[in-house]
PDB file of C-alpha atoms in Angstrom:
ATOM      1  CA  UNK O   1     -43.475  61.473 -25.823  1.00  0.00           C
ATOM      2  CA  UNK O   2     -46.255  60.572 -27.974  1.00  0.00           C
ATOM      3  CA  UNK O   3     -47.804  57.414 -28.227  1.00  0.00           C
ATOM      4  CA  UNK O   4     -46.806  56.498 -31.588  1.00  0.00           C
ATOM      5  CA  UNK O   5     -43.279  57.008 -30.189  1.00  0.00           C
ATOM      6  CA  UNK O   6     -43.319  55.356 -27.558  1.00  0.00           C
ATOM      7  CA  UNK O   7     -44.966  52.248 -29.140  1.00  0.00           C
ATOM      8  CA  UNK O   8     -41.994  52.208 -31.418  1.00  0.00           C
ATOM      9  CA  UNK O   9     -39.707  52.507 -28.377  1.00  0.00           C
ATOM     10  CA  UNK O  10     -41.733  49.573 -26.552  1.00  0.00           C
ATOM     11  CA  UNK O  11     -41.178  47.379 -29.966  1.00  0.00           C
ATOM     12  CA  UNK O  12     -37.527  47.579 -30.209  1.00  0.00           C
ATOM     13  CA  UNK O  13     -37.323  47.122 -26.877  1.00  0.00           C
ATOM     14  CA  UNK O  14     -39.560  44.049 -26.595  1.00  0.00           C
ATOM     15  CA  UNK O  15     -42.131  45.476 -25.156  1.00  0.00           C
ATOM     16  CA  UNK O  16     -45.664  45.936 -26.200  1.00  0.00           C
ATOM     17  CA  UNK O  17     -47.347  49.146 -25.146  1.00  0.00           C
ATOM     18  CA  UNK O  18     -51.295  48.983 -24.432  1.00  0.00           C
ATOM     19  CA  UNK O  19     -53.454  48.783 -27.196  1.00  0.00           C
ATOM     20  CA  UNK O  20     -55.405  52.245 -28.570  1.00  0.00           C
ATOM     21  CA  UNK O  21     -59.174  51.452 -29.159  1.00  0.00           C
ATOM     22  CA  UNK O  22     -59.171  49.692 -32.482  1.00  0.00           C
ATOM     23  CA  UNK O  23     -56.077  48.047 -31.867  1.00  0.00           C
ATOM     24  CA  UNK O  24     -55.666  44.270 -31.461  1.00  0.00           C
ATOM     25  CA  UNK O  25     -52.148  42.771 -29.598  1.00  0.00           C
ATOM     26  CA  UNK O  26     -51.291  39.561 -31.035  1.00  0.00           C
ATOM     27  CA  UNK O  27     -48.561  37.603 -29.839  1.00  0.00           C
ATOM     28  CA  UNK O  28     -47.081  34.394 -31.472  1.00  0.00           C
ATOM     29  CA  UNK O  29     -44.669  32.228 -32.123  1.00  0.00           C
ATOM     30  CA  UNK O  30     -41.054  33.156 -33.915  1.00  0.00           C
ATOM     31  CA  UNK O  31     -42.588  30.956 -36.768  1.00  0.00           C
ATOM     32  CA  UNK O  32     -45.436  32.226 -37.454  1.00  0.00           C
ATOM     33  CA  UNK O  33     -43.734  35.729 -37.643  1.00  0.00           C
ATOM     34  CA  UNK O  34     -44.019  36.112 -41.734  1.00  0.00           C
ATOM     35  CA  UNK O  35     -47.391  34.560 -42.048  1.00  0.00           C
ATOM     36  CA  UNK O  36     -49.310  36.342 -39.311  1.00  0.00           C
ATOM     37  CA  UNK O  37     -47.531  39.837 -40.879  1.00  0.00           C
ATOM     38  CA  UNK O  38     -49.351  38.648 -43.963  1.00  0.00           C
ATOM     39  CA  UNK O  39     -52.248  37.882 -41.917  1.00  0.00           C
ATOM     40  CA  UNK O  40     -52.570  41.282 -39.974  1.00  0.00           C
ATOM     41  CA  UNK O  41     -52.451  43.477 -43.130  1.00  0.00           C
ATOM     42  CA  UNK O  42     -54.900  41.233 -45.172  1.00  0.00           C
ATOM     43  CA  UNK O  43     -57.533  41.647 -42.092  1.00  0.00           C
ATOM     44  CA  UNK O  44     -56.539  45.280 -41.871  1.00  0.00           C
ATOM     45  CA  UNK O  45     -57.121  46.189 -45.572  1.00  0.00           C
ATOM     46  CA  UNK O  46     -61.124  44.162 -44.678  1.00  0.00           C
ATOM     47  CA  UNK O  47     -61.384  46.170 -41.496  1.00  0.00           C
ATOM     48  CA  UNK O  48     -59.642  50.100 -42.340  1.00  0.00           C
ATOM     49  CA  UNK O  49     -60.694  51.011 -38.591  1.00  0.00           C
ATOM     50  CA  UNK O  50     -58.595  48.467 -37.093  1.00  0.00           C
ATOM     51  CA  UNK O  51     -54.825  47.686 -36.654  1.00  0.00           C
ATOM     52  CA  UNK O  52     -53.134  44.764 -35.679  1.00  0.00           C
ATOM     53  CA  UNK O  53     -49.989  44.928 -33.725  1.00  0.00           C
ATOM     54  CA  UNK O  54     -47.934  42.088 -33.744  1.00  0.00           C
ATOM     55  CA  UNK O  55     -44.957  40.606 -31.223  1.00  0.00           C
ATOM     56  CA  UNK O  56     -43.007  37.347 -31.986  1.00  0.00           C
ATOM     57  CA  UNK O  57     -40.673  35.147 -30.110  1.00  0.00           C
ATOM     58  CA  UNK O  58     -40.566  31.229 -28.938  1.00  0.00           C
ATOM     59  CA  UNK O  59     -43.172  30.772 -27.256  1.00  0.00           C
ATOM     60  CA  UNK O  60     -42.544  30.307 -23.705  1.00  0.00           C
ATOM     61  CA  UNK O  61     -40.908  33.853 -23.590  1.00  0.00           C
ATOM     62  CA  UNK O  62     -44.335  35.385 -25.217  1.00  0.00           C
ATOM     63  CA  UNK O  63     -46.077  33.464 -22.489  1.00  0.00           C
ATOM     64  CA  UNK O  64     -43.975  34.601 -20.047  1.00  0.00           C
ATOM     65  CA  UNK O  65     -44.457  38.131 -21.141  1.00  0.00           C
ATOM     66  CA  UNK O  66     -48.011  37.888 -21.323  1.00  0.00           C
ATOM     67  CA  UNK O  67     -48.436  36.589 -17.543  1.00  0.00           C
ATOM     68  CA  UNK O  68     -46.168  39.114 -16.331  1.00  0.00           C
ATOM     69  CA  UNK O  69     -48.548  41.552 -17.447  1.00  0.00           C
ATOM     70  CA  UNK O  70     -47.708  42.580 -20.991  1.00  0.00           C
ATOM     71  CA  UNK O  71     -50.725  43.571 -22.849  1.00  0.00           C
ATOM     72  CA  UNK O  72     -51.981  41.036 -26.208  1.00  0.00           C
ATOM     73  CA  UNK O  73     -55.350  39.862 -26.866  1.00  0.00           C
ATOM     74  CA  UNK O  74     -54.326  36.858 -28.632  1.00  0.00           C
ATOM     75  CA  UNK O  75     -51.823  34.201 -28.313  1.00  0.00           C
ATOM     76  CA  UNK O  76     -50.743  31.453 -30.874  1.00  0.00           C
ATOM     77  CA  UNK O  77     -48.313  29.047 -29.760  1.00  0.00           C
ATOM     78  CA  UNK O  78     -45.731  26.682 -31.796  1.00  0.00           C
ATOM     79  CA  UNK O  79     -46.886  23.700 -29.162  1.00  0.00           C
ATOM     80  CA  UNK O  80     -49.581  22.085 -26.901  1.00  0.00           C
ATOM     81  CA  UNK O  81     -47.086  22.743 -23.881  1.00  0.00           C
ATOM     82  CA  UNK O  82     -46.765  26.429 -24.100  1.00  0.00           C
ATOM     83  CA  UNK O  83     -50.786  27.083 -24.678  1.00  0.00           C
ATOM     84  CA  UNK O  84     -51.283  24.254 -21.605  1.00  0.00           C
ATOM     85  CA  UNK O  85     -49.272  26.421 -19.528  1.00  0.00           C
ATOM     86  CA  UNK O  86     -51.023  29.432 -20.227  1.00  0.00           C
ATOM     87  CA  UNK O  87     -54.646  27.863 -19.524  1.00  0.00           C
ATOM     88  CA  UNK O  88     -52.894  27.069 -16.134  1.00  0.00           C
ATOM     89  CA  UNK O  89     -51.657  30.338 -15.330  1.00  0.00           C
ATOM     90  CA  UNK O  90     -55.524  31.108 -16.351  1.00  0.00           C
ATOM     91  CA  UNK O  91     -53.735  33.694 -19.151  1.00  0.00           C
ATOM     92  CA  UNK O  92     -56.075  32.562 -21.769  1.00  0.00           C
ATOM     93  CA  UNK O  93     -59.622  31.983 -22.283  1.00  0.00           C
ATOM     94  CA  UNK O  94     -60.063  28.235 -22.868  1.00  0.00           C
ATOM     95  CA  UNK O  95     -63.424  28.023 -24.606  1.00  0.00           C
ATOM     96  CA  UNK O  96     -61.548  30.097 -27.723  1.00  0.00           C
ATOM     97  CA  UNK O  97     -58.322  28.141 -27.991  1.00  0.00           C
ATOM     98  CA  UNK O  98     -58.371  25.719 -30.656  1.00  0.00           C
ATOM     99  CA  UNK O  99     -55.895  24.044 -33.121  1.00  0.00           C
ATOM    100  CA  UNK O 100     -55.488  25.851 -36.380  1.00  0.00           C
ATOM    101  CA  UNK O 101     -52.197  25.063 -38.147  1.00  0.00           C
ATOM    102  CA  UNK O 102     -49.837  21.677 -38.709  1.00  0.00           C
ATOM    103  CA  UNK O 103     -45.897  21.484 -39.733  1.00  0.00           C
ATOM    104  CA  UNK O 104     -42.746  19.562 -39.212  1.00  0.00           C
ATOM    105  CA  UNK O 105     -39.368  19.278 -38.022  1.00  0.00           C
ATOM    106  CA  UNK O 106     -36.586  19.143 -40.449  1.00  0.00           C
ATOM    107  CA  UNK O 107     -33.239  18.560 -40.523  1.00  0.00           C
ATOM    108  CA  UNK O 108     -31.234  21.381 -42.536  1.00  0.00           C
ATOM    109  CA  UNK O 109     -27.692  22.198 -43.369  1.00  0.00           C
ATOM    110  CA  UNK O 110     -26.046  25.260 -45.265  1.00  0.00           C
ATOM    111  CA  UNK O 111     -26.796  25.330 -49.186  1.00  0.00           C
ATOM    112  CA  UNK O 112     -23.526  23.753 -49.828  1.00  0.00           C
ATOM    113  CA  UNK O 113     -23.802  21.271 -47.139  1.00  0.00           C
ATOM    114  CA  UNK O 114     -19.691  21.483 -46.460  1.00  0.00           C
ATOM    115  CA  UNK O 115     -20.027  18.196 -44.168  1.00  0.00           C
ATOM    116  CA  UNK O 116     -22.271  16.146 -46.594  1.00  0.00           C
ATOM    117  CA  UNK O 117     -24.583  15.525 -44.334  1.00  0.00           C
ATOM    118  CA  UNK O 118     -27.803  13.244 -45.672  1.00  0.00           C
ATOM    119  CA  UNK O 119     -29.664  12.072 -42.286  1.00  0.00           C
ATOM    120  CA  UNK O 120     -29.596  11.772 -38.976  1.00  0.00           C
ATOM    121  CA  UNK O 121     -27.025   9.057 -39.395  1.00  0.00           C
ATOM    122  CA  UNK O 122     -24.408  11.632 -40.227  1.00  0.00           C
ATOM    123  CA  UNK O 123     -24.406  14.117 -37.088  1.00  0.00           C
ATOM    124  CA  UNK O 124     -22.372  11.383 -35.688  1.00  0.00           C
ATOM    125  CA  UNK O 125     -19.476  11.335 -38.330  1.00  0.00           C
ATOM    126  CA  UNK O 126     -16.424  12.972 -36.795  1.00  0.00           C
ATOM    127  CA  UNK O 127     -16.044  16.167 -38.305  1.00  0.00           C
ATOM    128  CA  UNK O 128     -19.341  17.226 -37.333  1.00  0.00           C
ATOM    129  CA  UNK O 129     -18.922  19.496 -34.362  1.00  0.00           C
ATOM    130  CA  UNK O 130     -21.919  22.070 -34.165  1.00  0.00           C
ATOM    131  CA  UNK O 131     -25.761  20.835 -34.656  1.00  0.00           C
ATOM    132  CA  UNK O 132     -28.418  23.521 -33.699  1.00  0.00           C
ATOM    133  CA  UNK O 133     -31.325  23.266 -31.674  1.00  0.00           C
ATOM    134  CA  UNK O 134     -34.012  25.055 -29.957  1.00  0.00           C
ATOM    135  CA  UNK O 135     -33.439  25.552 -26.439  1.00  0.00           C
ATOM    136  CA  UNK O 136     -35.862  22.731 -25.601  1.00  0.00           C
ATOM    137  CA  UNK O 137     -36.555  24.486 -21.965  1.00  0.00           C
ATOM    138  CA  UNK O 138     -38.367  27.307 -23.879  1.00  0.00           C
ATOM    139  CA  UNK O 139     -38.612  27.067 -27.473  1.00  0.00           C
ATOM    140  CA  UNK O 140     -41.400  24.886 -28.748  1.00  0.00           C
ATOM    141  CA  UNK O 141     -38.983  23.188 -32.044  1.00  0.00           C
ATOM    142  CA  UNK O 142     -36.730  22.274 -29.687  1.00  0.00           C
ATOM    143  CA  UNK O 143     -38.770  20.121 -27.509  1.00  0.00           C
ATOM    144  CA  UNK O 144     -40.105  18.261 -30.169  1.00  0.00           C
ATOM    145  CA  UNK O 145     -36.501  18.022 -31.743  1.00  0.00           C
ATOM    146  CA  UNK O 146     -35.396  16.777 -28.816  1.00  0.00           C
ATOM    147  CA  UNK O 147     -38.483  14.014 -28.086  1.00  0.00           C
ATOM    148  CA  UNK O 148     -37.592  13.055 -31.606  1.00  0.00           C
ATOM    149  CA  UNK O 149     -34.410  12.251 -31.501  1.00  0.00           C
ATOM    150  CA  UNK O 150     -34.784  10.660 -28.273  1.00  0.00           C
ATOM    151  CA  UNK O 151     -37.262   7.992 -30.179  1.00  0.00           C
ATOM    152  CA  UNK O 152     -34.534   7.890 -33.019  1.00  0.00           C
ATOM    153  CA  UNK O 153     -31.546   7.720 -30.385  1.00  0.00           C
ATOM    154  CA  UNK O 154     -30.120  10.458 -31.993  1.00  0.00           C
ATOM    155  CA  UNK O 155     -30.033  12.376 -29.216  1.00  0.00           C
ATOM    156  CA  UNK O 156     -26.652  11.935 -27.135  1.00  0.00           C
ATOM    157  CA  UNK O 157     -24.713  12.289 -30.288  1.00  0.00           C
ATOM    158  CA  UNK O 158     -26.836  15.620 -30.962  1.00  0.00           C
ATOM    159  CA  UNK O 159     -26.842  16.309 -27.288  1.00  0.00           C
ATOM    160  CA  UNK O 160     -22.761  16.549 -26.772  1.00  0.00           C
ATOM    161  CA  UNK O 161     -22.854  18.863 -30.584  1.00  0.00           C
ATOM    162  CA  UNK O 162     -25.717  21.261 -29.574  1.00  0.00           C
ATOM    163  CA  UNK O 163     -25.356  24.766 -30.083  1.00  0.00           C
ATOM    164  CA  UNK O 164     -28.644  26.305 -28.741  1.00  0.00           C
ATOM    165  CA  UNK O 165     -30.753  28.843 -30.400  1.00  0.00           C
ATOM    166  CA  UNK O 166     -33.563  31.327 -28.380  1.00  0.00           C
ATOM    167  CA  UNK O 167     -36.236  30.592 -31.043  1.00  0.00           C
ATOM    168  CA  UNK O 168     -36.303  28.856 -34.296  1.00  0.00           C
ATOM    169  CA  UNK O 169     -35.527  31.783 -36.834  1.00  0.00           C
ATOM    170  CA  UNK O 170     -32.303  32.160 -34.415  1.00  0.00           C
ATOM    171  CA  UNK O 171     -31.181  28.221 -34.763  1.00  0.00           C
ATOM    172  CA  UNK O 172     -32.191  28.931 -39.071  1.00  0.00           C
ATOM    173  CA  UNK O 173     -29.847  32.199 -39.055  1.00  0.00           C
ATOM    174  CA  UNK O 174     -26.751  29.819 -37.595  1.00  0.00           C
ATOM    175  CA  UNK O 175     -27.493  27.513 -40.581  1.00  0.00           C
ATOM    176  CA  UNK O 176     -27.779  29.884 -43.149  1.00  0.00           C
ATOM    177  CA  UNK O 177     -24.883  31.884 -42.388  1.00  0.00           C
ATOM    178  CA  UNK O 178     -22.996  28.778 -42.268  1.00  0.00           C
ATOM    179  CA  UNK O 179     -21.775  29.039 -38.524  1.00  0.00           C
ATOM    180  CA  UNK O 180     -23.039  25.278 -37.454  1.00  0.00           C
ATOM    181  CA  UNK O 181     -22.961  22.422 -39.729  1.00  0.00           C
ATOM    182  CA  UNK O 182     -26.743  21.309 -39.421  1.00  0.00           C
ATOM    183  CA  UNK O 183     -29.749  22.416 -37.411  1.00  0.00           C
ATOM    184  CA  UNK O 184     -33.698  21.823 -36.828  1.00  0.00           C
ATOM    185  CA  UNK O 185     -35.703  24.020 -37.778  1.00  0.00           C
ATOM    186  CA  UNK O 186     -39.975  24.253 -38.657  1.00  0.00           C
ATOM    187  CA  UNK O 187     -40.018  23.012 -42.117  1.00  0.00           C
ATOM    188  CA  UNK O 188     -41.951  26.480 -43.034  1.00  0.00           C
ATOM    189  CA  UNK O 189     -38.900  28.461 -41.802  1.00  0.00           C
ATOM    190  CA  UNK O 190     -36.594  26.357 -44.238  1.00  0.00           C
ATOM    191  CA  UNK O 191     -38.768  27.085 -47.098  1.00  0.00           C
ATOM    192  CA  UNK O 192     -37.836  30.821 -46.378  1.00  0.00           C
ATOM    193  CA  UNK O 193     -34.235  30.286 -46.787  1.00  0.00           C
ATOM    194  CA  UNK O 194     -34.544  27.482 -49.597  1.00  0.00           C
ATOM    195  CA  UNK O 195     -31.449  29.434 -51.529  1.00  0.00           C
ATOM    196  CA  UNK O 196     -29.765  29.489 -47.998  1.00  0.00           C
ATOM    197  CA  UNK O 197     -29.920  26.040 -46.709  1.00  0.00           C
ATOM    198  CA  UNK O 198     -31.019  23.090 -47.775  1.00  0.00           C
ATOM    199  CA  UNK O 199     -33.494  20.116 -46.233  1.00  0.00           C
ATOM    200  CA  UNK O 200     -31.805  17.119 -46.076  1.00  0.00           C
ATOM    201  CA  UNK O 201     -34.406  14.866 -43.831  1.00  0.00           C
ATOM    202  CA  UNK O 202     -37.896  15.437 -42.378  1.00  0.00           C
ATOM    203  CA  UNK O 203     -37.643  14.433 -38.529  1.00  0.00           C
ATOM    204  CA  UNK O 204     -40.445  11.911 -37.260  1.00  0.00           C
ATOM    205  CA  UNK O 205     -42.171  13.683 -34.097  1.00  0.00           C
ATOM    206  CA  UNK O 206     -43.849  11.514 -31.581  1.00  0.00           C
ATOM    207  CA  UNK O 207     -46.693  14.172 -31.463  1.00  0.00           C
ATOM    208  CA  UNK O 208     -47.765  16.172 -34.095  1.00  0.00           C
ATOM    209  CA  UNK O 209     -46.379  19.674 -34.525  1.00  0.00           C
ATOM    210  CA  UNK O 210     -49.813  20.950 -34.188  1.00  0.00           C
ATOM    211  CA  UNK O 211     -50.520  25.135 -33.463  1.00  0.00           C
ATOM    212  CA  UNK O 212     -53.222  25.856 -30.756  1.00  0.00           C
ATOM    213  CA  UNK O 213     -54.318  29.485 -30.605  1.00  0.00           C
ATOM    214  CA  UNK O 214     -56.509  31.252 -28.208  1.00  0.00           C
ATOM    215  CA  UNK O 215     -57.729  34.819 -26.627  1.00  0.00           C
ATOM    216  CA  UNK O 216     -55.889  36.585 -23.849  1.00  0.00           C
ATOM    217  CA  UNK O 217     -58.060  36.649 -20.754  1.00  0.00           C
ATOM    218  CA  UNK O 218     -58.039  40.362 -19.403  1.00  0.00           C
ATOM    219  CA  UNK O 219     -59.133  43.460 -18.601  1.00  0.00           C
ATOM    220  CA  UNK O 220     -59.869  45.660 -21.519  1.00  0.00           C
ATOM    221  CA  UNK O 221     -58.886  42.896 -24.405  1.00  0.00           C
ATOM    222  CA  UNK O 222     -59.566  43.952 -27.931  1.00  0.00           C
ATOM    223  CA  UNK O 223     -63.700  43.599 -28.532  1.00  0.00           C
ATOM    224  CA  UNK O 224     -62.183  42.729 -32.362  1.00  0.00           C
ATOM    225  CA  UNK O 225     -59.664  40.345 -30.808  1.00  0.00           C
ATOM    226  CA  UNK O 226     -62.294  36.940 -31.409  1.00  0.00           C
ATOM    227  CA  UNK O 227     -62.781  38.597 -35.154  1.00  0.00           C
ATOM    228  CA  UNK O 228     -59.561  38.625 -35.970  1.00  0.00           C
ATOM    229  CA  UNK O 229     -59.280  34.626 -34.588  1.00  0.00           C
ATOM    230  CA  UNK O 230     -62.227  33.771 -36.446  1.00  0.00           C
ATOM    231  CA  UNK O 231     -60.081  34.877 -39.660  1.00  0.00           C
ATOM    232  CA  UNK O 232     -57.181  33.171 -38.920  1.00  0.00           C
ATOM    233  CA  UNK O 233     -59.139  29.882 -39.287  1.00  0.00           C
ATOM    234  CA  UNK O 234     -61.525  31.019 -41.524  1.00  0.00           C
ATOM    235  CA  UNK O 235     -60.754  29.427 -45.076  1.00  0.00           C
ATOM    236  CA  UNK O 236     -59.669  32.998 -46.039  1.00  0.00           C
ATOM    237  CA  UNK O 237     -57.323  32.917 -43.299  1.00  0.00           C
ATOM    238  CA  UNK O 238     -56.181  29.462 -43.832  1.00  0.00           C
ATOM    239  CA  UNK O 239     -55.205  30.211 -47.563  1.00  0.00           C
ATOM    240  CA  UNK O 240     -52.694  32.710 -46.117  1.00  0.00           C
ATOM    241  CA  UNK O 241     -51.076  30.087 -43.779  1.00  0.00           C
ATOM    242  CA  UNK O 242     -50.675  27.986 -46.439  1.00  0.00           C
ATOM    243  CA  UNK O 243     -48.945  29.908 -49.019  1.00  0.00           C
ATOM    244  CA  UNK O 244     -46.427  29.709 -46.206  1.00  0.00           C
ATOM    245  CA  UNK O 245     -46.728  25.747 -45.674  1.00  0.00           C
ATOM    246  CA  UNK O 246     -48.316  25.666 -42.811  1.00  0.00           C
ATOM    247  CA  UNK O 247     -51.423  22.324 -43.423  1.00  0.00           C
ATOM    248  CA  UNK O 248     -54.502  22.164 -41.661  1.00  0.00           C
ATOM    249  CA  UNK O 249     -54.430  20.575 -38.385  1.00  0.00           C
TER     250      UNK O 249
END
């Protein structure tokens, strides 16, 4: 099988196959999925003699693929957790990670909001039977959903509704195709699906929603793998992020 065969087998499948010299793995958060696309072919089209491959997912199952030996060279995170448990399963080089995007959690419901639902206050009224969530035991949105509406004491009410999603485009794709009647999502993955659902209230967080982002310590990593992170939060870089509404940290 050649390699370009197999790599496609390895994607669909969910896993990464080693990088070819001039290749650089990067693996990420579901959320960062349509800017870091945007990302990877902008640095290509500046650098013709590299490719970046990309992998998505929340970011606790990334992590976990990474430490059980799946190949990247760089890993951005949705969350302080998931990058604090990588620098303790020594997965990541800490003198590279730093901070290098900000959003927010917001509250969204289908387009035609069947349940006219305005706030918070509202996932309590009666006919509202399905609210969903990132799995808050590995998806990044949903652990700061949850803190959050643990400070608003939203969260029993939210709690005994929950229908849980495996990463945030997941828990936006129940919203949009109407099959729950509100869920939390990254405001920058609402703003994909503005025609789809609709924001009805930005959720306080008790910690910022803040993206760390760091190099994959191993054998054989990417010599272009610090480049391409010194683009991502390069101003060049940057502009790209926020054309998808991602603000500076």
């Amino acid at each position: 099988m050649s390699f370009r065969r197999l790599l496609a087998v390895c994607v669909l499948s969910g896993v990464v196959a080693p990088a070819m010299a001039g290749e650089i793995l990067v693996s990420a958060a579901a959320s960062l999925t349509n800017a870091f696309k945007d990302l990877a072919a902008q640095y290509q089209a500046a650098h013709p003699d590299t490719k970046v491959l990309t992998t998505f997912g929340a970011s606790d199952v990334v992590l976990r693929q990474i430490t059980e030996g799946a190949p990247a060279d760089v890993f951005a995170s949705a969350d302080q957790k998931a990058m604090d448990k990588a620098a303790a399963a020594q997965a990541i080089d800490p003198a590279s990670r730093v901070d290098f995007v900000r959003n927010e959690v917001v509250l969204v419901v289908p387009a035609d909001n069947p349940r006219a639902i305005r706030s918070l206050k509202d996932l309590s009224k009666p006919d509202v039977k399905r609210i969903a969530l990132g799995n808050p035991a590995s998806v990044p949105v949903g652990r700061y959903t949850q803190a959050a509406l643990e400070k608003a004491g939203a969260w029993d009410t939210v709690k005994a509704r929950e229908i849980l999603g495996q990463n945030v485009r997941q828990v936006l794709s129940y919203v949009e195709r109407g099959e729950v009647d509100a869920g939390f999502v990254f405001a920058t993955d609402a703003a994909l699906m503005k025609d789809r659902v609709r924001v009805v209230q930005a959720v306080q967080t008790p910690t910022p929603v803040v993206y760390p982002i760091a190099l994959v310590k191993r054998d054989g990593r990417a010599p272009q793998a610090a480049d391409f992170l010194k683009y991502v939060i390069s101003p060049e870089g940057q502009a790209v992020l926020a054309r998808y509404g991602f603000a500076k940290p």
